[in-house]
Structure formats: C-alpha cells, structure tokens
XYZ file of C-alpha atoms in Angstrom:
61
model
C -29.770 13.032 29.935
C -32.651 11.091 31.633
C -31.339 8.390 34.117
C -33.997 5.859 34.964
C -33.459 3.667 38.190
C -35.468 0.456 38.200
C -35.520 -1.596 41.380
C -36.955 -5.105 41.364
C -36.481 -8.317 43.127
C -33.860 -10.632 41.581
C -34.863 -13.685 39.555
C -35.487 -12.318 36.090
C -33.807 -13.851 33.229
C -31.114 -11.866 31.255
C -33.573 -11.846 28.321
C -36.142 -10.142 30.454
C -33.732 -7.632 31.843
C -32.668 -6.867 28.242
C -36.218 -6.368 27.122
C -36.844 -4.094 30.263
C -34.016 -1.800 29.329
C -35.144 -1.671 25.640
C -38.942 -0.929 26.591
C -38.017 1.673 29.316
C -35.740 3.471 26.881
C -38.350 3.470 24.283
C -41.128 4.842 26.641
C -38.701 7.660 27.799
C -37.693 8.468 24.244
C -41.323 8.653 23.104
C -42.680 10.579 26.123
C -39.890 13.079 26.724
C -38.502 13.565 23.356
C -34.881 12.767 24.620
C -32.512 11.387 22.230
C -32.207 7.606 22.679
C -28.323 7.731 23.208
C -28.805 10.029 26.070
C -31.179 7.732 27.995
C -29.446 5.627 30.834
C -31.337 2.878 32.579
C -29.992 1.362 35.843
C -31.328 -1.913 37.111
C -30.845 -2.655 40.842
C -32.001 -6.248 41.706
C -32.767 -6.834 45.351
C -32.560 -9.857 47.307
C -36.068 -11.166 48.682
C -34.550 -11.112 52.189
C -33.771 -7.410 51.851
C -37.133 -6.281 50.997
C -40.391 -6.150 53.012
C -44.154 -5.348 52.752
C -46.481 -4.892 55.590
C -43.736 -6.038 58.076
C -42.890 -9.315 56.309
C -39.904 -9.899 54.170
C -40.599 -11.217 50.688
C -38.366 -14.276 51.435
C -40.764 -15.137 54.148
C -43.917 -15.231 52.337
C-alpha cells in the first residue's frame, strides 16, 4: 500500500488538488504496479509564513 505525502504551499484551487491526486496516483500505479485502490495520497498545505528558504520566509518574499 503506497502512501504518498505531498507538501506544498497553500493557494491551489480545489480542481488543481484534485488533478494532483489523480496524476500522482496514476504515476505510482504505472511505475510500481501497485493497484490503484491501494494507493493513498496525502496533501499537506503549508502557510507561507511557516516555510522558509535561505533564511527568508516565503511570506516575506
């Protein structure tokens, strides 16, 4: 049972998140041979104030 965890900054539409789940599921099914019904995708959206790169929060850019 593959479990895929996707972390990204919040702000995508519901349609984009729906497509992401579908495409990730398809890629895992194709590359691993896992049954589609056994593939779990978890999306964790992060607030830009809670994520930083090179010492700067994304919300401050």
